[in-house]
CSV table of C-alpha atoms in Angstrom, one decimal:
chain,number,residue,atom,x,y,z
A,1,MET,CA,15.7,80.5,-61.1
A,2,SER,CA,18.1,83.1,-59.7
A,3,GLY,CA,18.5,81.7,-56.2
A,4,PRO,CA,21.2,79.2,-55.1
A,5,ILE,CA,20.5,75.5,-55.3
A,6,SER,CA,20.9,73.6,-52.0
A,7,LEU,CA,22.6,70.3,-52.6
A,8,GLU,CA,22.9,69.1,-49.0
A,9,PRO,CA,20.0,70.2,-46.7
A,10,GLY,CA,21.1,71.7,-43.4
A,11,ASP,CA,24.6,72.5,-44.6
A,12,ALA,CA,25.2,76.2,-44.1
A,13,GLU,CA,28.5,76.1,-45.8
A,14,GLN,CA,27.2,74.7,-49.0
A,15,ASP,CA,24.4,77.1,-49.9
A,16,THR,CA,25.8,77.8,-53.3
A,17,LEU,CA,26.4,75.5,-56.2
A,18,ALA,CA,30.0,74.3,-56.2
A,19,LEU,CA,32.1,71.6,-57.7
A,20,ARG,CA,34.0,69.5,-55.1
A,21,LEU,CA,36.7,67.0,-55.7
A,22,ALA,CA,36.1,63.5,-54.2
A,23,GLU,CA,38.0,62.9,-51.0
A,24,PRO,CA,41.0,60.7,-51.4
A,25,ARG,CA,40.5,57.1,-50.4
A,26,PRO,CA,43.0,55.1,-48.5
A,27,PRO,CA,45.4,53.3,-50.9
A,28,ARG,CA,44.4,49.7,-51.6
A,29,ARG,CA,47.1,47.1,-51.4
A,30,ARG,CA,48.2,46.3,-54.9
A,31,PRO,CA,49.7,43.0,-55.9
A,32,ARG,CA,53.2,42.9,-57.2
A,33,TRP,CA,52.1,42.3,-60.7
A,34,ALA,CA,50.3,45.7,-60.7
A,35,LEU,CA,53.0,47.8,-59.1
A,36,ASP,CA,54.8,48.3,-62.4
A,37,ASP,CA,51.7,49.7,-64.0
A,38,ALA,CA,51.4,52.8,-61.9
A,39,THR,CA,53.1,54.7,-64.7
A,40,LEU,CA,52.3,54.9,-68.4
A,41,ALA,CA,54.4,52.5,-70.3
A,42,ILE,CA,54.6,51.3,-73.9
A,43,ARG,CA,54.9,47.6,-74.3
A,44,LEU,CA,55.7,45.8,-77.5
A,45,PRO,CA,53.3,43.0,-78.5
A,46,ARG,CA,54.5,39.5,-77.5
A,47,THR,CA,54.5,36.5,-79.7
A,48,GLY,CA,54.0,34.0,-76.7
A,49,PRO,CA,53.7,33.8,-73.0
A,50,ASP,CA,56.2,35.6,-70.8
A,51,GLU,CA,57.5,32.6,-68.8
A,52,GLU,CA,59.5,34.8,-66.4
A,53,ALA,CA,56.4,36.9,-65.5
A,54,VAL,CA,54.2,33.8,-65.2
A,55,SER,CA,56.8,32.2,-62.9
A,56,GLU,CA,56.9,35.3,-60.7
A,57,LEU,CA,53.1,35.3,-60.5
A,58,ALA,CA,53.1,31.6,-59.7
A,59,ALA,CA,55.6,32.1,-56.9
A,60,GLU,CA,53.5,35.0,-55.5
A,61,LEU,CA,50.3,33.0,-55.5
A,62,ALA,CA,51.7,29.6,-54.7
A,63,ASP,CA,50.1,29.3,-51.3
A,64,ARG,CA,46.6,29.8,-52.8
A,65,VAL,CA,47.1,28.0,-56.1
A,66,GLY,CA,48.5,24.9,-54.5
A,67,PRO,CA,45.3,23.7,-52.8
A,68,ALA,CA,43.3,24.2,-56.0
A,69,VAL,CA,41.8,21.0,-57.5
A,70,HIS,CA,40.9,22.5,-60.9
A,71,PRO,CA,42.2,25.4,-63.1
A,72,TYR,CA,38.8,27.0,-62.7
A,73,GLU,CA,39.6,27.7,-59.1
A,74,VAL,CA,42.8,29.5,-60.1
A,75,ALA,CA,40.8,31.5,-62.7
A,76,ALA,CA,38.4,32.6,-59.9
A,77,LEU,CA,41.4,33.6,-57.8
A,78,LEU,CA,42.9,35.7,-60.6
A,79,GLU,CA,39.6,37.3,-61.3
A,80,ALA,CA,39.3,38.2,-57.6
A,81,GLU,CA,42.8,39.7,-57.7
A,82,GLY,CA,41.6,42.1,-60.5
A,83,LEU,CA,43.7,40.9,-63.5
A,84,SER,CA,42.0,42.3,-66.6
A,85,ALA,CA,42.0,40.6,-70.0
A,86,ALA,CA,44.2,43.4,-71.4
A,87,LEU,CA,46.8,43.0,-68.6
A,88,ILE,CA,46.9,39.2,-69.1
A,89,LYS,CA,47.6,39.6,-72.8
A,90,GLU,CA,50.1,42.4,-72.4
A,91,ARG,CA,52.1,41.4,-69.3
A,92,TYR,CA,51.8,37.6,-69.4
A,93,GLY,CA,51.3,36.9,-73.1
A,94,HIS,CA,48.3,34.6,-72.6
A,95,PRO,CA,45.2,35.0,-74.7
A,96,ASN,CA,42.7,34.9,-71.8
A,97,LEU,CA,42.1,34.4,-68.1
A,98,PHE,CA,41.7,30.6,-68.4
A,99,SER,CA,44.9,30.1,-70.3
A,100,LEU,CA,46.9,31.9,-67.6
A,101,ALA,CA,45.0,29.9,-64.9
A,102,ALA,CA,45.9,26.6,-66.6
A,103,ALA,CA,49.5,27.6,-66.8
A,104,LEU,CA,49.6,28.5,-63.1
A,105,TYR,CA,47.8,25.3,-62.2
A,106,GLU,CA,50.5,23.3,-64.0
A,107,ARG,CA,53.4,25.2,-62.6
A,108,VAL,CA,52.4,25.1,-58.9
A,109,PRO,CA,52.7,21.6,-57.2
A,110,ARG,CA,49.5,20.4,-55.6
A,111,THR,CA,49.4,20.8,-51.8
A,112,PHE,CA,46.7,19.5,-49.5
A,113,PRO,CA,46.8,21.3,-46.2
A,114,GLN,CA,45.4,19.3,-43.3
A,115,PRO,CA,42.3,20.7,-41.7
A,116,ALA,CA,42.5,22.1,-38.2
A,117,PRO,CA,42.2,19.4,-35.6
A,118,VAL,CA,38.7,19.0,-34.2
A,119,PRO,CA,37.6,17.4,-30.9
A,120,ASP,CA,36.6,13.8,-31.1
A,121,PRO,CA,32.8,13.7,-31.3
A,122,TRP,CA,32.8,10.1,-30.0
A,123,ARG,CA,35.1,10.6,-27.0
A,124,PRO,CA,33.9,8.2,-24.4
A,125,ASP,CA,33.2,9.0,-20.8
A,126,THR,CA,35.5,6.5,-19.2
A,127,VAL,CA,34.1,6.8,-15.7
A,128,ARG,CA,30.6,6.3,-16.9
A,129,CYS,CA,31.4,3.2,-19.0
A,130,LEU,CA,33.3,1.6,-16.1
A,131,LEU,CA,30.4,2.4,-13.7
A,132,ARG,CA,27.9,0.8,-16.1
A,133,GLY,CA,29.9,-2.4,-16.2
A,134,LEU,CA,29.9,-2.4,-12.4
A,135,LEU,CA,26.2,-1.8,-12.2
A,136,PHE,CA,25.6,-4.8,-14.5
A,137,ALA,CA,27.3,-7.1,-12.0
A,138,LEU,CA,26.3,-5.6,-8.6
A,139,PRO,CA,22.7,-7.1,-8.6
A,140,GLY,CA,24.4,-10.5,-8.3
A,141,LEU,CA,25.2,-9.6,-4.7
A,142,ALA,CA,21.5,-10.1,-4.0
A,143,TYR,CA,21.7,-13.8,-4.9
A,144,LEU,CA,24.9,-14.1,-2.8
A,145,LEU,CA,23.1,-12.6,0.3
A,146,THR,CA,19.9,-14.6,-0.1
A,147,ALA,CA,21.5,-17.9,-1.1
A,148,PRO,CA,20.8,-19.7,2.3
A,149,LEU,CA,17.2,-18.6,2.2
A,150,TRP,CA,16.1,-20.5,-1.0
A,151,ASN,CA,16.8,-23.7,-2.9
A,152,ALA,CA,18.8,-22.8,-6.0
A,153,GLY,CA,18.2,-26.2,-7.6
A,154,GLU,CA,14.4,-25.9,-7.5
A,155,ASN,CA,13.9,-22.1,-7.9
A,156,ALA,CA,16.7,-21.2,-10.3
A,157,PRO,CA,14.8,-22.2,-13.5
A,158,ALA,CA,12.0,-19.7,-12.7
A,159,LEU,CA,14.5,-16.9,-12.2
A,160,ILE,CA,16.4,-17.8,-15.4
A,161,VAL,CA,13.2,-17.7,-17.4
A,162,ALA,CA,12.2,-14.3,-15.9
A,163,GLY,CA,15.7,-13.0,-16.5
A,164,LEU,CA,15.7,-14.0,-20.1
A,165,ALA,CA,12.3,-12.4,-20.7
A,166,SER,CA,13.5,-9.2,-18.9
A,167,TRP,CA,16.7,-9.1,-20.9
A,168,ALA,CA,15.0,-9.4,-24.2
A,169,TRP,CA,12.2,-6.9,-23.3
A,170,GLY,CA,14.7,-4.5,-21.8
A,171,GLN,CA,16.9,-4.4,-25.0
A,172,ALA,CA,13.8,-3.7,-27.2
A,173,LEU,CA,12.5,-1.1,-24.8
A,174,GLY,CA,15.8,0.6,-24.5
A,175,HIS,CA,16.1,1.0,-28.2
A,176,ARG,CA,12.6,2.3,-28.5
A,177,ALA,CA,13.2,4.8,-25.7
A,178,HIS,CA,16.3,6.1,-27.4
A,179,LEU,CA,14.3,6.6,-30.6
A,180,ARG,CA,11.7,8.5,-28.7
A,181,MET,CA,14.5,10.5,-27.0
A,182,ALA,CA,15.3,12.0,-30.4
A,183,THR,CA,11.8,13.6,-30.3
A,184,GLY,CA,11.9,14.7,-26.7
A,185,ARG,CA,12.7,13.6,-23.1
A,186,HIS,CA,8.9,13.7,-22.3
A,187,GLU,CA,8.2,11.2,-25.0
A,188,ALA,CA,11.0,8.9,-23.9
A,189,GLY,CA,9.7,9.1,-20.3
A,190,ARG,CA,6.2,8.1,-21.5
A,191,THR,CA,7.6,5.1,-23.4
A,192,LEU,CA,9.5,3.9,-20.3
A,193,LEU,CA,6.6,4.5,-18.0
A,194,ILE,CA,4.4,2.2,-20.0
A,195,GLY,CA,7.0,-0.3,-21.2
A,196,ALA,CA,9.0,-1.0,-18.0
A,197,PRO,CA,6.0,-2.2,-15.9
A,198,SER,CA,4.8,-4.2,-18.9
A,199,GLY,CA,8.1,-5.9,-19.2
A,200,ALA,CA,8.1,-6.8,-15.4
A,201,VAL,CA,4.6,-8.3,-15.7
A,202,LEU,CA,5.6,-10.3,-18.7
A,203,ALA,CA,8.7,-11.7,-17.1
A,204,THR,CA,6.9,-12.6,-13.9
A,205,THR,CA,4.1,-14.3,-15.8
A,206,ALA,CA,6.7,-16.3,-17.8
A,207,ALA,CA,8.4,-17.4,-14.6
A,208,ALA,CA,5.1,-18.4,-13.0
A,209,LEU,CA,4.0,-20.4,-16.0
A,210,SER,CA,7.4,-22.2,-16.1
A,211,VAL,CA,7.1,-23.5,-12.5
A,212,GLY,CA,3.3,-23.5,-12.0
A,213,GLY,CA,3.3,-20.7,-9.5
A,214,GLY,CA,4.4,-20.8,-5.8
A,215,PRO,CA,6.5,-18.6,-3.6
A,216,VAL,CA,9.3,-18.4,-6.1
A,217,THR,CA,7.0,-16.2,-8.2
A,218,LEU,CA,7.4,-13.4,-5.7
A,219,VAL,CA,11.2,-13.6,-6.0
A,220,ALA,CA,10.9,-13.6,-9.8
A,221,ALA,CA,8.6,-10.6,-9.5
A,222,ALA,CA,11.1,-8.7,-7.4
A,223,GLN,CA,13.9,-9.6,-9.9
A,224,SER,CA,11.8,-8.4,-12.8
A,225,ALA,CA,10.8,-5.2,-11.1
A,226,TYR,CA,14.5,-4.4,-10.4
A,227,LEU,CA,15.6,-5.1,-13.9
A,228,ALA,CA,12.8,-3.0,-15.3
A,229,ALA,CA,13.6,-0.1,-13.0
A,230,ALA,CA,17.4,-0.3,-13.5
A,231,GLY,CA,16.8,-0.3,-17.3
A,232,VAL,CA,14.9,3.0,-17.0
A,233,LEU,CA,17.8,4.6,-15.0
A,234,LEU,CA,20.4,3.4,-17.4
A,235,VAL,CA,18.5,4.6,-20.5
A,236,LEU,CA,18.0,8.0,-18.8
A,237,ALA,CA,21.7,8.2,-17.9
A,238,ARG,CA,21.2,8.1,-14.1
A,239,GLU,CA,23.9,5.6,-13.3
A,240,ARG,CA,25.0,7.3,-10.1
A,241,LEU,CA,21.5,7.2,-8.7
A,242,LEU,CA,21.3,3.5,-9.3
A,243,LEU,CA,24.6,3.0,-7.6
A,244,ALA,CA,23.4,4.9,-4.6
A,245,ALA,CA,20.2,2.8,-4.5
A,246,LEU,CA,22.3,-0.4,-4.4
A,247,THR,CA,24.2,0.7,-1.4
A,248,PRO,CA,22.4,-1.8,1.0
A,249,LEU,CA,23.6,-4.7,-1.2
A,250,ILE,CA,27.2,-3.4,-1.2
A,251,ALA,CA,27.1,-3.0,2.6
A,252,GLY,CA,25.6,-6.5,3.1
A,253,ALA,CA,28.2,-8.1,0.8
A,254,ALA,CA,31.0,-6.3,2.6
A,255,VAL,CA,29.9,-7.8,5.9
A,256,LEU,CA,29.9,-11.4,4.7
A,257,PRO,CA,33.7,-12.1,4.9
A,258,TRP,CA,33.7,-11.0,8.6
A,259,GLY,CA,30.6,-12.6,10.0
A,260,GLU,CA,27.1,-14.0,9.5
A,261,PRO,CA,24.5,-11.2,9.1
A,262,GLY,CA,21.6,-13.5,9.9
A,263,PRO,CA,18.5,-14.3,7.9
A,264,VAL,CA,16.8,-11.0,8.7
A,265,LEU,CA,19.5,-8.8,7.3
A,266,ARG,CA,20.0,-11.3,4.4
A,267,ALA,CA,16.4,-10.7,3.4
A,268,THR,CA,16.1,-7.1,4.4
A,269,LEU,CA,19.1,-5.6,2.6
A,270,PRO,CA,18.1,-6.8,-0.9
A,271,LEU,CA,14.5,-5.6,-0.3
A,272,LEU,CA,15.8,-2.2,0.7
A,273,ALA,CA,17.9,-2.0,-2.4
A,274,LEU,CA,14.8,-2.9,-4.5
A,275,LEU,CA,12.6,-0.3,-2.8
A,276,ALA,CA,15.3,2.4,-3.2
A,277,THR,CA,15.7,1.6,-6.9
A,278,LEU,CA,11.9,1.8,-7.5
A,279,ALA,CA,11.8,5.1,-5.6
A,280,VAL,CA,14.7,6.6,-7.5
A,281,THR,CA,13.1,5.4,-10.8
A,282,GLY,CA,9.8,7.0,-10.0
A,283,HIS,CA,11.6,10.3,-9.2
A,284,VAL,CA,13.5,10.2,-12.5
A,285,LEU,CA,10.4,9.4,-14.5
A,286,ARG,CA,8.5,12.2,-12.9
A,287,ALA,CA,11.2,14.6,-13.9
A,288,ALA,CA,11.3,13.3,-17.5
A,289,LEU,CA,7.5,13.6,-17.8
A,290,ALA,CA,7.7,17.2,-16.5
A,291,ALA,CA,9.6,18.2,-19.6
A,292,GLU,CA,7.7,20.1,-22.3
A,293,PRO,CA,6.0,17.6,-24.7
A,294,VAL,CA,6.8,17.9,-28.4
A,295,THR,CA,3.8,18.0,-30.8
A,296,GLY,CA,3.9,16.4,-34.2
A,297,GLY,CA,6.5,13.9,-33.4
A,298,THR,CA,6.4,10.6,-35.3
A,299,ARG,CA,6.2,7.3,-33.4
A,300,PRO,CA,8.7,4.7,-34.3
A,301,ARG,CA,7.3,1.4,-35.4
A,302,PRO,CA,7.5,-1.5,-32.9
A,303,LEU,CA,9.0,-3.7,-35.6
A,304,TRP,CA,12.1,-1.4,-35.5
A,305,SER,CA,12.9,-2.5,-32.0
A,306,LEU,CA,12.2,-6.2,-32.5
A,307,PRO,CA,15.7,-7.3,-33.6
A,308,TYR,CA,17.2,-5.6,-30.5
A,309,GLY,CA,14.9,-7.8,-28.4
A,310,LEU,CA,15.8,-10.9,-30.3
A,311,PHE,CA,19.5,-10.1,-29.8
A,312,GLY,CA,18.9,-9.7,-26.1
A,313,LEU,CA,17.2,-13.1,-26.0
A,314,ALA,CA,20.1,-14.7,-28.0
A,315,ALA,CA,22.8,-13.1,-25.8
A,316,GLY,CA,21.0,-14.3,-22.7
A,317,LEU,CA,20.8,-17.8,-24.0
A,318,LEU,CA,24.5,-17.8,-24.9
A,319,VAL,CA,25.5,-16.5,-21.5
A,320,LEU,CA,23.3,-19.0,-19.8
A,321,LEU,CA,25.0,-21.9,-21.7
A,322,GLU,CA,28.4,-20.6,-20.7
A,323,GLY,CA,27.2,-20.2,-17.1
A,324,ARG,CA,26.1,-23.8,-16.8
A,325,HIS,CA,29.8,-24.9,-16.9
A,326,GLU,CA,31.6,-21.7,-15.8
A,327,PRO,CA,29.5,-19.5,-13.5
A,328,TYR,CA,32.4,-17.2,-12.7
A,329,ALA,CA,32.9,-16.6,-16.4
A,330,VAL,CA,29.5,-15.0,-16.5
A,331,ILE,CA,30.6,-12.5,-13.8
A,332,VAL,CA,33.7,-11.7,-15.8
A,333,LEU,CA,31.6,-11.2,-19.0
A,334,THR,CA,29.1,-9.0,-17.2
A,335,VAL,CA,31.7,-6.7,-15.8
A,336,SER,CA,33.4,-6.5,-19.2
A,337,MET,CA,30.3,-4.9,-20.7
A,338,GLY,CA,31.5,-1.5,-19.4
A,339,PRO,CA,34.9,-1.7,-21.2
A,340,ALA,CA,33.0,-3.1,-24.2
A,341,GLU,CA,30.9,0.0,-24.4
A,342,TRP,CA,34.0,2.2,-24.1
A,343,LEU,CA,35.6,0.4,-27.0
A,344,LEU,CA,32.4,1.0,-29.1
A,345,TYR,CA,32.9,4.7,-28.7
A,346,ARG,CA,36.6,4.4,-29.5
A,347,TYR,CA,35.8,2.5,-32.6
A,348,ARG,CA,33.6,5.3,-33.9
A,349,GLY,CA,36.1,8.0,-33.0
A,350,LEU,CA,39.0,6.2,-34.7
A,351,SER,CA,36.8,5.5,-37.8
A,352,VAL,CA,36.0,9.2,-38.1
A,353,ALA,CA,39.7,10.0,-37.8
A,354,ALA,CA,40.4,7.4,-40.5
A,355,LEU,CA,38.1,9.4,-42.9
A,356,ARG,CA,40.5,12.3,-42.7
A,357,ALA,CA,43.7,10.2,-43.0
A,358,THR,CA,42.8,8.2,-46.1
A,359,ALA,CA,42.1,9.2,-49.7
A,360,THR,CA,40.8,6.1,-51.3
A,361,PRO,CA,38.0,3.6,-50.4
A,362,ALA,CA,40.6,0.7,-50.4
A,363,ALA,CA,42.8,2.6,-48.0
A,364,PHE,CA,39.8,3.3,-45.7
A,365,LEU,CA,38.8,-0.4,-45.8
A,366,LEU,CA,42.3,-1.5,-44.8
A,367,ARG,CA,42.4,1.0,-42.0
A,368,SER,CA,38.9,0.1,-40.9
A,369,ALA,CA,39.9,-3.5,-40.7
A,370,GLY,CA,42.8,-2.6,-38.5
A,371,ILE,CA,40.7,-0.5,-36.2
A,372,LEU,CA,38.2,-3.4,-35.8
A,373,GLY,CA,41.0,-5.8,-35.0
A,374,LEU,CA,42.6,-3.4,-32.6
A,375,CYS,CA,39.3,-2.9,-30.7
A,376,LEU,CA,38.6,-6.6,-30.6
A,377,LEU,CA,42.1,-7.3,-29.3
A,378,GLY,CA,41.8,-4.6,-26.7
A,379,TYR,CA,38.5,-6.1,-25.5
A,380,LEU,CA,39.6,-9.8,-25.5
A,381,LEU,CA,43.1,-9.5,-24.1
A,382,PRO,CA,42.1,-8.5,-20.5
A,383,LEU,CA,39.6,-11.4,-20.5
A,384,LEU,CA,42.3,-14.0,-21.0
A,385,PRO,CA,43.9,-13.6,-17.5
A,386,ALA,CA,40.4,-13.2,-16.0
A,387,ALA,CA,39.5,-16.6,-17.5
A,388,TRP,CA,42.6,-18.2,-16.0
A,389,LEU,CA,41.9,-16.7,-12.6
A,390,THR,CA,38.3,-18.0,-12.6
A,391,GLY,CA,39.2,-21.4,-14.0
A,392,ALA,CA,37.1,-20.9,-17.1
A,393,GLU,CA,37.8,-22.3,-20.5
A,394,PRO,CA,39.5,-19.4,-22.3
A,395,ALA,CA,38.4,-20.4,-25.8
A,396,ALA,CA,34.6,-20.4,-25.2
A,397,LEU,CA,34.7,-17.2,-23.1
A,398,LEU,CA,36.8,-15.3,-25.6
A,399,LEU,CA,34.7,-16.4,-28.6
A,400,LEU,CA,31.5,-15.6,-26.8
A,401,ALA,CA,32.8,-12.2,-25.9
A,402,ALA,CA,34.0,-11.5,-29.4
A,403,ALA,CA,30.6,-12.5,-30.9
A,404,LEU,CA,28.7,-10.3,-28.4
A,405,TRP,CA,30.9,-7.2,-28.9
A,406,THR,CA,30.8,-7.4,-32.7
A,407,ALA,CA,27.0,-7.8,-32.6
A,408,LEU,CA,26.8,-4.7,-30.4
A,409,LEU,CA,29.0,-2.9,-32.9
A,410,LEU,CA,26.6,-3.7,-35.8
A,411,GLN,CA,23.7,-2.7,-33.7
A,412,ALA,CA,25.3,0.7,-32.9
A,413,PHE,CA,25.3,1.3,-36.7
A,414,GLY,CA,21.7,0.2,-37.2
A,415,ALA,CA,22.5,-3.3,-38.6
A,416,ALA,CA,20.3,-5.0,-36.0
A,417,TRP,CA,18.8,-7.8,-38.0
A,418,SER,CA,22.0,-9.3,-39.2
A,419,SER,CA,23.4,-9.4,-35.6
A,420,ALA,CA,20.1,-10.8,-34.2
A,421,VAL,CA,19.9,-13.5,-36.8
A,422,ILE,CA,23.5,-14.6,-36.5
A,423,THR,CA,23.5,-14.7,-32.7
A,424,LEU,CA,20.1,-16.5,-32.6
A,425,THR,CA,21.4,-19.1,-34.9
A,426,ALA,CA,24.5,-19.6,-32.7
A,427,ALA,CA,22.3,-19.9,-29.6
A,428,ALA,CA,20.0,-22.4,-31.3
A,429,CYS,CA,22.9,-24.6,-32.4
A,430,ALA,CA,24.7,-24.5,-29.1
A,431,GLY,CA,21.4,-25.0,-27.2
A,432,THR,CA,20.3,-27.9,-29.4
A,433,ALA,CA,23.6,-29.7,-28.9
A,434,THR,CA,23.3,-29.2,-25.1
A,435,VAL,CA,19.7,-30.3,-24.8
A,436,LEU,CA,20.1,-33.4,-27.0
A,437,HIS,CA,23.4,-34.3,-25.4
A,438,LEU,CA,25.0,-34.7,-28.8
A,439,PRO,CA,28.6,-35.9,-29.0
A,440,GLY,CA,31.0,-33.1,-28.4
A,441,ASN,CA,28.4,-30.8,-26.9
A,442,GLY,CA,31.1,-29.4,-24.7
A,443,LEU,CA,32.6,-27.8,-27.7
A,444,ALA,CA,29.3,-26.8,-29.3
A,445,LEU,CA,29.2,-23.3,-27.6
A,446,ALA,CA,32.8,-22.5,-28.6
A,447,ALA,CA,32.2,-23.7,-32.2
A,448,SER,CA,28.9,-21.8,-32.5
A,449,CYS,CA,30.4,-18.6,-31.1
A,450,GLY,CA,33.4,-18.9,-33.3
A,451,ALA,CA,31.3,-19.3,-36.5
A,452,ALA,CA,29.1,-16.4,-35.3
A,453,THR,CA,32.1,-14.2,-34.8
A,454,LEU,CA,33.4,-14.9,-38.3
A,455,CYS,CA,30.0,-14.0,-39.8
A,456,LEU,CA,29.7,-10.9,-37.7
A,457,VAL,CA,33.2,-9.7,-38.5
A,458,ALA,CA,32.5,-10.2,-42.2
A,459,CYS,CA,29.3,-8.2,-41.9
A,460,ALA,CA,31.1,-5.5,-40.0
A,461,LEU,CA,33.8,-5.2,-42.6
A,462,GLY,CA,31.2,-5.2,-45.4
A,463,LEU,CA,29.1,-2.4,-43.8
A,464,LEU,CA,31.6,-0.4,-41.8
A,465,GLY,CA,34.5,-0.7,-44.3
A,466,ARG,CA,32.8,2.0,-46.4
A,467,PRO,CA,33.2,5.7,-45.5
A,468,ALA,CA,29.4,6.4,-45.8
A,469,PRO,CA,28.3,5.0,-42.3
A,470,HIS,CA,31.0,7.1,-40.6
A,471,ALA,CA,30.3,10.4,-42.4
């Protein structure tokens, strides 16, 4: 072939065979240990490591060798820096890479830099928690408004039975709805659409059977319908809508100190609040059901929600026993559920922070115990002056509050059966002493709640004093 060979198509200036030198690349930053090797040098063989050269290299790489947890990490660093086996032998006098890495690992003190601060994943919504505590207590205004219209001595047992049934059913339904929420909002809406009316019917039936029917059954039905609808709104985080629906009750109660509203307003305002709550609940459920359904989701077993319902029943019984002697203490306890929820979030956030601040399981257990004690103290201290203001016995109220909060804490971490069994046992003991009029039955509730609190705290330390549940 006598013609020229084209090495790069389309290049008019390179139509003939030519030899071209490679274009110079930008100089790469060389470490200090390589700067002296830019020129040819003759080095005499060493009989051992050059301590001065190793010390210089250790000083240069101290910020990256210090956090290493094993010499192999240092070896990987040296290899990434480009130290060859020949250079290691000639300049530093070590037989291989791993020998030099071990020497650097021993020379440089261990440093453990703190990770960058991250936002608290369990930061509570203070306004929402306080609002939820208020919403737990606001329905009591209905009983205040309608008190002259019915006989509390004859009709209260039916409402108490309906309330206990609604409370237990609502706790179980709320747990199941939250499990379904993990699949999708549509699935949670379907669970609430079926479960809430079923719970209202069950509570009304229980009330009717307890008194043999009568007009009080209608009142129990209204109470059960409200509790079912309010539970739906709370599960779906629509607290502000529920507050707006209860505006008639708030307006009626605000009028009472200034005058008598009359029987018509006393009956109409609670009915308006009930109808508004039902209407808002229907609107929220319709929006939840309009979400895109998720196919292939697994249904949780009903047994998983059973301990939550049993705890709701036990908590209702304990509060009922406290309310027999100190009715105002029940109001204090109900309002305190908002701060209790806030403290549950704070406990989880502080526990996550403790994971970063401790290095051993024993240290984490000690700090976890301190966090538990701090949260319990923060919950119980405000209840002490509230008990004095309402004339309630502080010991029984504080021990009951401590038992309920610790049980809720265990439930938040999935330990539902232990909290349910302990609180049910406490309710059974206190209830038996009250029904049988045993000697010292006035102290039975405080003693039962105190023993339950000790058991619950022991369970909490045993479960939550380990890092695994908080990881």
